[in-house]
Amino acid sequence: MKKLLAIILVIAMAMSLFACAQGENQTGTEQESQKVSFTIGSSDSNENDDQNEEEDATTPSSSTKPVDAPVDEPDSVALHTMPVYGDENDLVKGSCSNAYGDSFDGPYYKLISYGDNYRDFEYLSQAATSFTLDGSYRYLTGTFFAREDQAESYTIEFMVYADGELIYCSEPIGRKTRSVDFAIDIGDCEVLTITSRSYDYTSVGTNPGIILVNATLHTSYSGQLTPGVKIDPNLVPLSSLRIYGGGDLHVGVVEDSYGKVYKGIYADLCSYGDYVGDFDHQDYLDFVNDGDYRYISGTFFTRNKQSESYQIEFMIYADDRLVYSSGMIGRRDGAVDFEVELGDCNMIRIMSRSRDYTDSGTNPGIIVMDAFVSRQKP
């Protein structure tokens, strides 16, 4: 019996030892599996946590992003990228050049304008392109010049309007005028318009035109603005009124007898007498006013090549009323500024008269420069 109990005890102990050995092996395998599993799981979890932290730091969620978040506007943009207001768009793709062979990369604007056979601003074809700005930009810069293939004698002006108000008008330029850089304050305008104006006309394809390149809008501008970019909207060039009769206007450069240079549109009123000293040829220009303007102003002087002894008189008529007379003046009297009230008149006449005569090309004449009309006193 004792022997049997001893055998049973040995078997039980062996089974117990075997079970312990099996348990240790299973535990080690589980621990190794858990260790491997933790290592892989820990790596994935760290990457996801880092990525989530970066997204939280840099990218707001769609649920917290403001609906009307402001969009940063660039400080400067090309004019041709703005929405066009209306149907006209004078934009041309490609490069261009002026009469001196200077090349400019495009796109650019070609603003062709011309008068009629009466050299009249009122009945002309006037190219214009308008843009919707909505007050986003304050300054306009660029470069303009006349068409390289327009007629040599033709001139044209470049003009800018802000919300229908004329804020810039260049001097008349021709194809031989060098390229003109400009920088102007356009205010907080809603609609900006670029245009040109000329009273010259031809039917052979050489009508005058303005070429505008590198036109750029700016929210701020630290450079110097173009001198004289602002003009008085009360003043209207006399040359813009329809010419009813008389001579012609001229465009170019002219000097007085003291060498002072004047540029722009001017009248050259050449008058002379006969052999016996009476008034003979009296040069004049008539402009249609129709009661629109009450004042006229400008500058006049005698031809710088007229004979020293010759005398000439400058006069202004409102309808049939003489409203101004300079009296007889000579080439050494210098330039005279004038400002005259016209009243309500339908016609404005500027004229000259002289009793002197010569056939040597030095007949007396009056040059009228910078003539403006206005509704109010200048």
Coordinates of C-alpha atoms in Angstrom, one line a residue:
M1 CA 0.0 0.0 0.0
K2 CA 2.7 2.4 0.9
K3 CA 4.5 1.5 -2.3
L4 CA 1.3 2.3 -4.3
L5 CA 1.0 5.7 -2.6
A6 CA 4.6 6.5 -3.3
I7 CA 4.1 5.8 -7.0
I8 CA 0.9 8.0 -7.1
L9 CA 2.8 10.9 -5.4
V10 CA 5.7 10.7 -7.9
I11 CA 3.2 10.7 -10.9
A12 CA 1.4 13.7 -9.4
M13 CA 4.6 15.6 -8.8
A14 CA 5.7 14.9 -12.4
M15 CA 2.4 16.1 -13.8
S16 CA 2.7 19.2 -11.7
L17 CA 6.2 20.0 -12.9
F18 CA 5.1 19.4 -16.5
A19 CA 2.2 21.8 -16.1
C20 CA 4.4 24.5 -14.6
A21 CA 6.8 24.1 -17.5
Q22 CA 4.0 24.5 -20.0
G23 CA 2.7 27.6 -18.2
E24 CA 6.1 29.3 -18.2
N25 CA 6.5 28.7 -21.9
Q26 CA 3.0 30.1 -22.6
T27 CA 3.6 33.1 -20.4
G28 CA 6.9 33.9 -22.2
T29 CA 5.3 33.6 -25.6
E30 CA 2.4 35.9 -24.6
Q31 CA 4.8 38.4 -23.1
E32 CA 6.9 38.4 -26.3
S33 CA 3.8 38.8 -28.4
Q34 CA 2.5 41.6 -26.2
K35 CA 5.9 43.2 -26.4
V36 CA 6.0 43.1 -30.2
S37 CA 2.3 44.2 -30.3
F38 CA 3.0 47.2 -28.1
T39 CA 6.0 48.2 -30.1
I40 CA 4.1 48.4 -33.3
G41 CA 1.0 49.9 -31.7
S42 CA 3.1 52.6 -29.9
S43 CA 4.8 53.7 -33.2
D44 CA 1.4 54.1 -35.0
S45 CA -0.1 55.9 -32.1
N46 CA 2.8 58.4 -31.8
E47 CA 2.7 59.3 -35.5
N48 CA -1.1 59.9 -35.4
D49 CA -0.8 62.0 -32.3
D50 CA 2.0 64.1 -33.8
Q51 CA 0.0 64.6 -37.0
N52 CA -3.1 65.5 -35.1
E53 CA -1.1 68.1 -33.1
E54 CA 0.3 69.6 -36.3
E55 CA -3.2 69.8 -37.8
D56 CA -4.6 71.4 -34.7
A57 CA -1.7 74.0 -34.6
T58 CA -1.8 75.0 -38.3
T59 CA -5.2 74.1 -39.8
P60 CA -8.4 75.3 -38.2
S61 CA -11.2 72.8 -38.5
S62 CA -14.0 73.5 -40.9
S63 CA -16.4 73.8 -38.0
T64 CA -14.4 76.7 -36.5
K65 CA -13.3 78.6 -39.7
P66 CA -15.2 82.0 -40.0
V67 CA -17.6 82.0 -42.9
D68 CA -16.5 85.5 -44.0
A69 CA -12.8 85.2 -43.5
P70 CA -11.0 88.1 -45.1
V71 CA -8.9 87.5 -48.2
D72 CA -5.6 89.3 -48.4
E73 CA -5.4 91.5 -51.5
P74 CA -2.1 91.9 -53.3
D75 CA -0.4 95.4 -53.0
S76 CA -0.2 95.7 -56.8
V77 CA -2.0 94.1 -59.7
A78 CA -1.9 94.5 -63.5
L79 CA -4.8 96.6 -64.7
H80 CA -5.8 94.0 -67.3
T81 CA -6.6 91.5 -64.6
M82 CA -9.5 93.6 -63.2
P83 CA -13.1 93.0 -64.4
V84 CA -14.1 95.1 -67.3
Y85 CA -17.1 97.4 -66.7
G86 CA -19.2 97.5 -69.9
D87 CA -18.7 95.9 -73.3
E88 CA -15.6 97.8 -74.6
N89 CA -12.2 96.4 -74.0
D90 CA -9.3 97.7 -76.0
L91 CA -6.8 95.2 -74.7
V92 CA -4.3 93.8 -77.2
K93 CA -2.1 90.7 -76.6
G94 CA 1.5 90.6 -77.7
S95 CA 4.4 93.2 -77.6
C96 CA 4.4 96.7 -79.1
S97 CA 6.9 99.5 -79.8
N98 CA 7.0 103.2 -80.2
A99 CA 8.4 105.3 -83.1
Y100 CA 11.9 105.2 -81.6
G101 CA 12.0 101.4 -81.7
D102 CA 11.6 100.9 -77.9
S103 CA 9.9 97.6 -77.3
F104 CA 7.4 96.8 -74.6
D105 CA 6.0 93.4 -73.5
G106 CA 2.2 93.0 -73.6
P107 CA -0.6 92.9 -73.1
Y108 CA -1.3 96.5 -73.7
Y109 CA -4.2 98.9 -74.5
K110 CA -4.6 100.6 -77.9
L111 CA -6.9 103.6 -77.5
I112 CA -7.7 105.0 -81.0
S113 CA -9.6 108.2 -81.2
Y114 CA -10.2 110.8 -83.9
G115 CA -12.2 113.8 -84.8
D116 CA -14.3 114.5 -87.9
N117 CA -13.6 116.5 -91.0
Y118 CA -14.3 119.7 -89.0
R119 CA -11.5 118.9 -86.5
D120 CA -14.0 118.7 -83.7
F121 CA -13.8 116.9 -80.4
E122 CA -17.6 116.8 -80.0
Y123 CA -18.2 114.5 -83.0
L124 CA -15.4 112.0 -82.7
S125 CA -14.7 108.3 -82.1
Q126 CA -13.3 108.1 -78.6
A127 CA -11.9 104.7 -77.5
A128 CA -12.5 103.9 -73.8
T129 CA -12.2 100.9 -71.4
S130 CA -13.7 100.9 -67.9
F131 CA -12.8 98.6 -65.0
T132 CA -14.7 97.7 -61.8
L133 CA -12.4 98.4 -58.8
D134 CA -14.9 98.7 -56.0
G135 CA -12.5 101.0 -54.1
S136 CA -9.8 98.3 -53.7
Y137 CA -6.9 100.3 -55.2
R138 CA -5.7 103.9 -54.7
Y139 CA -3.0 104.5 -57.4
L140 CA -2.5 103.9 -61.1
T141 CA 0.9 103.8 -62.8
G142 CA 2.0 103.0 -66.3
T143 CA 3.6 104.2 -69.5
F144 CA 1.9 105.6 -72.6
F145 CA 2.9 106.9 -76.0
A146 CA 1.3 107.6 -79.4
R147 CA 0.9 105.0 -82.1
E148 CA 4.1 104.6 -84.1
D149 CA 2.2 104.4 -87.4
Q150 CA 0.0 107.5 -86.9
A151 CA 0.4 110.5 -89.1
E152 CA 3.4 112.8 -88.2
S153 CA 1.3 115.9 -87.6
Y154 CA -1.4 114.2 -85.6
T155 CA -1.6 114.6 -81.8
I156 CA -3.7 112.9 -79.1
E157 CA -4.3 113.1 -75.3
F158 CA -4.4 110.3 -72.7
M159 CA -7.2 110.7 -70.1
V160 CA -8.3 108.9 -66.9
Y161 CA -11.7 109.1 -65.3
A162 CA -12.6 108.0 -61.7
D163 CA -16.3 107.4 -61.3
G164 CA -17.0 109.7 -64.2
E165 CA -14.8 112.5 -63.1
L166 CA -11.8 113.5 -65.2
I167 CA -8.8 113.3 -62.9
Y168 CA -5.9 113.2 -65.5
C169 CA -5.3 114.6 -68.9
S170 CA -2.0 114.6 -70.6
E171 CA -0.6 117.2 -72.9
P172 CA -1.2 116.5 -76.6
I173 CA 1.5 114.1 -77.8
G174 CA 2.6 113.0 -81.3
R175 CA 4.3 109.9 -82.6
K176 CA 7.7 111.5 -82.0
T177 CA 7.0 112.2 -78.3
R178 CA 9.0 109.9 -76.1
S179 CA 7.2 107.4 -73.8
V180 CA 5.6 109.1 -70.8
D181 CA 5.6 107.5 -67.4
F182 CA 2.9 108.5 -65.0
A183 CA 1.7 107.8 -61.4
I184 CA -1.7 109.2 -60.4
D185 CA -4.0 109.1 -57.3
I186 CA -7.3 107.6 -58.4
G187 CA -9.0 107.9 -55.0
D188 CA -11.2 105.1 -53.7
C189 CA -13.2 104.9 -57.0
E190 CA -15.6 102.2 -57.9
V191 CA -15.1 102.5 -61.7
L192 CA -11.9 103.5 -63.5
T193 CA -11.9 104.6 -67.2
I194 CA -8.9 105.0 -69.5
T195 CA -9.5 106.9 -72.8
S196 CA -8.0 109.1 -75.4
R197 CA -9.0 112.2 -77.4
S198 CA -8.0 113.7 -80.7
Y199 CA -9.6 116.1 -83.2
D200 CA -7.4 114.8 -86.1
Y201 CA -9.0 112.6 -88.7
T202 CA -7.9 110.6 -91.7
S203 CA -9.4 107.8 -93.8
V204 CA -6.1 106.1 -94.7
G205 CA -5.6 104.1 -91.5
T206 CA -3.2 106.3 -89.7
N207 CA -5.7 107.7 -87.1
P208 CA -4.1 108.8 -83.9
G209 CA -4.0 106.4 -80.9
I210 CA -2.6 106.0 -77.4
I211 CA -0.7 102.9 -76.5
L212 CA -0.8 102.1 -72.7
V213 CA 1.7 99.6 -71.3
N214 CA 2.6 98.3 -67.9
A215 CA -0.6 99.7 -66.4
T216 CA -0.6 98.7 -62.7
L217 CA -2.9 99.3 -59.7
H218 CA -1.6 99.8 -56.2
T219 CA -3.0 100.0 -52.7
S220 CA -0.1 102.2 -51.7
Y221 CA 2.6 104.0 -53.6
S222 CA 5.7 105.6 -52.2
G223 CA 7.0 107.2 -55.4
Q224 CA 6.5 110.7 -56.6
L225 CA 3.1 111.4 -58.2
T226 CA 3.1 112.9 -61.7
P227 CA 3.0 116.7 -61.5
G228 CA -0.2 118.3 -62.5
V229 CA -2.2 115.0 -62.6
K230 CA -5.2 116.7 -61.0
I231 CA -7.1 119.2 -63.2
D232 CA -9.8 121.6 -62.3
P233 CA -13.1 120.0 -63.6
N234 CA -14.5 123.5 -63.7
L235 CA -12.1 124.4 -66.6
V236 CA -12.8 123.0 -70.1
P237 CA -10.3 123.5 -72.9
L238 CA -11.6 126.1 -75.4
S239 CA -10.3 123.7 -78.1
S240 CA -13.0 121.1 -77.0
L241 CA -15.8 123.4 -78.3
R242 CA -17.0 122.9 -81.8
I243 CA -15.3 125.3 -84.3
Y244 CA -18.0 127.1 -86.3
G245 CA -15.7 129.2 -88.6
G246 CA -12.5 130.9 -89.1
G247 CA -9.0 129.5 -89.0
D248 CA -7.5 126.4 -87.5
L249 CA -6.0 125.3 -84.2
H250 CA -2.4 124.1 -84.0
V251 CA -0.6 121.6 -81.7
G252 CA 3.1 121.8 -80.9
V253 CA 5.7 124.0 -79.3
V254 CA 5.9 127.8 -79.7
E255 CA 8.1 130.5 -78.2
D256 CA 7.3 134.1 -77.3
S257 CA 9.8 136.9 -78.1
Y258 CA 11.7 136.3 -74.9
G259 CA 12.3 132.6 -75.5
K260 CA 9.7 131.2 -73.1
V261 CA 8.5 127.9 -74.5
Y262 CA 4.8 126.9 -74.6
K263 CA 3.5 123.5 -75.5
G264 CA 0.0 122.3 -76.4
I265 CA -2.9 123.4 -78.5
Y266 CA -2.8 127.1 -79.6
A267 CA -4.3 129.5 -82.1
D268 CA -2.2 131.6 -84.4
L269 CA -4.2 134.6 -85.4
C270 CA -2.3 136.3 -88.2
S271 CA -3.7 139.7 -89.3
Y272 CA -2.4 142.5 -91.4
G273 CA -3.4 145.8 -93.0
D274 CA -3.2 147.0 -96.6
Y275 CA -0.8 149.4 -98.3
V276 CA -2.5 152.5 -97.0
G277 CA -2.6 151.4 -93.4
D278 CA -6.2 150.3 -93.1
F279 CA -7.4 147.0 -91.5
D280 CA -7.4 144.4 -94.2
H281 CA -7.1 140.7 -93.2
Q282 CA -8.5 140.0 -89.7
D283 CA -7.9 136.4 -88.5
Y284 CA -10.5 134.8 -86.1
L285 CA -11.9 131.6 -84.7
D286 CA -15.5 131.1 -83.8
F287 CA -16.6 128.5 -81.1
V288 CA -20.1 127.2 -80.4
N289 CA -20.9 127.9 -76.7
D290 CA -24.7 127.7 -76.6
G291 CA -24.7 129.4 -73.2
D292 CA -22.8 126.6 -71.5
Y293 CA -19.8 128.6 -70.2
R294 CA -19.6 132.1 -68.8
Y295 CA -15.9 132.7 -68.5
I296 CA -12.8 132.4 -70.7
S297 CA -9.2 132.6 -69.6
G298 CA -5.7 132.0 -71.1
T299 CA -2.5 133.5 -72.3
F300 CA -1.6 135.4 -75.4
F301 CA 1.5 137.0 -76.9
T302 CA 2.7 138.3 -80.3
R303 CA 4.5 136.2 -82.9
N304 CA 8.2 136.2 -82.0
K305 CA 9.3 136.7 -85.6
Q306 CA 7.0 139.6 -86.5
S307 CA 8.7 142.9 -87.3
E308 CA 9.8 145.0 -84.3
S309 CA 7.7 148.0 -85.3
Y310 CA 4.5 146.1 -86.0
Q311 CA 1.5 146.5 -83.7
I312 CA -1.5 144.1 -83.3
E313 CA -4.6 143.9 -81.2
F314 CA -6.2 140.8 -79.6
M315 CA -10.0 140.9 -79.1
I316 CA -12.7 138.6 -77.7
Y317 CA -16.4 138.7 -78.7
A318 CA -19.4 137.1 -76.9
D319 CA -21.9 136.9 -79.8
D320 CA -21.7 140.5 -81.1
R321 CA -20.4 142.1 -77.9
L322 CA -16.8 143.1 -77.6
V323 CA -15.9 141.8 -74.1
Y324 CA -12.1 142.2 -74.2
S325 CA -9.5 144.3 -76.1
S326 CA -5.7 144.2 -75.5
G327 CA -5.1 147.5 -77.3
M328 CA -2.2 147.6 -79.8
I329 CA 0.8 145.6 -78.6
G330 CA 4.2 144.8 -80.1
R331 CA 6.5 141.8 -80.0
R332 CA 8.4 143.2 -77.0
D333 CA 5.3 143.5 -74.8
G334 CA 5.6 139.9 -73.5
A335 CA 2.9 137.3 -72.7
V336 CA -0.4 138.5 -71.2
D337 CA -2.7 136.4 -69.0
F338 CA -6.4 137.2 -69.4
E339 CA -9.7 136.3 -67.6
V340 CA -12.9 137.6 -69.1
E341 CA -16.6 137.2 -68.3
L342 CA -18.6 136.2 -71.3
G343 CA -22.1 136.2 -69.9
D344 CA -24.8 134.0 -71.6
C345 CA -23.6 133.8 -75.2
N346 CA -24.1 131.3 -78.0
M347 CA -20.8 132.1 -79.9
I348 CA -17.3 132.9 -78.7
R349 CA -15.0 134.7 -81.1
I350 CA -11.2 135.3 -80.6
M351 CA -9.6 137.5 -83.2
S352 CA -6.8 139.9 -84.0
R353 CA -6.4 142.9 -86.2
S354 CA -3.5 145.1 -87.4
R355 CA -2.8 147.9 -89.8
D356 CA 0.7 146.8 -90.7
Y357 CA 1.6 144.8 -93.7
T358 CA 4.6 143.0 -95.2
D359 CA 5.2 140.4 -97.8
S360 CA 8.4 139.0 -96.2
G361 CA 6.7 136.5 -94.0
T362 CA 6.9 138.5 -90.8
N363 CA 3.2 139.6 -90.7
P364 CA 2.0 140.4 -87.2
G365 CA 0.1 137.7 -85.3
I366 CA -1.4 136.8 -81.9
I367 CA -0.6 133.4 -80.3
V368 CA -3.3 132.2 -77.9
M369 CA -2.2 129.4 -75.5
D370 CA -3.9 127.5 -72.6
A371 CA -7.3 128.9 -73.3
F372 CA -10.1 127.5 -71.1
V373 CA -13.8 128.2 -70.6
S374 CA -15.7 127.7 -67.4
R375 CA -19.1 128.0 -65.8
Q376 CA -17.7 129.6 -62.7
K377 CA -15.0 132.2 -62.3
P378 CA -11.6 130.5 -62.4

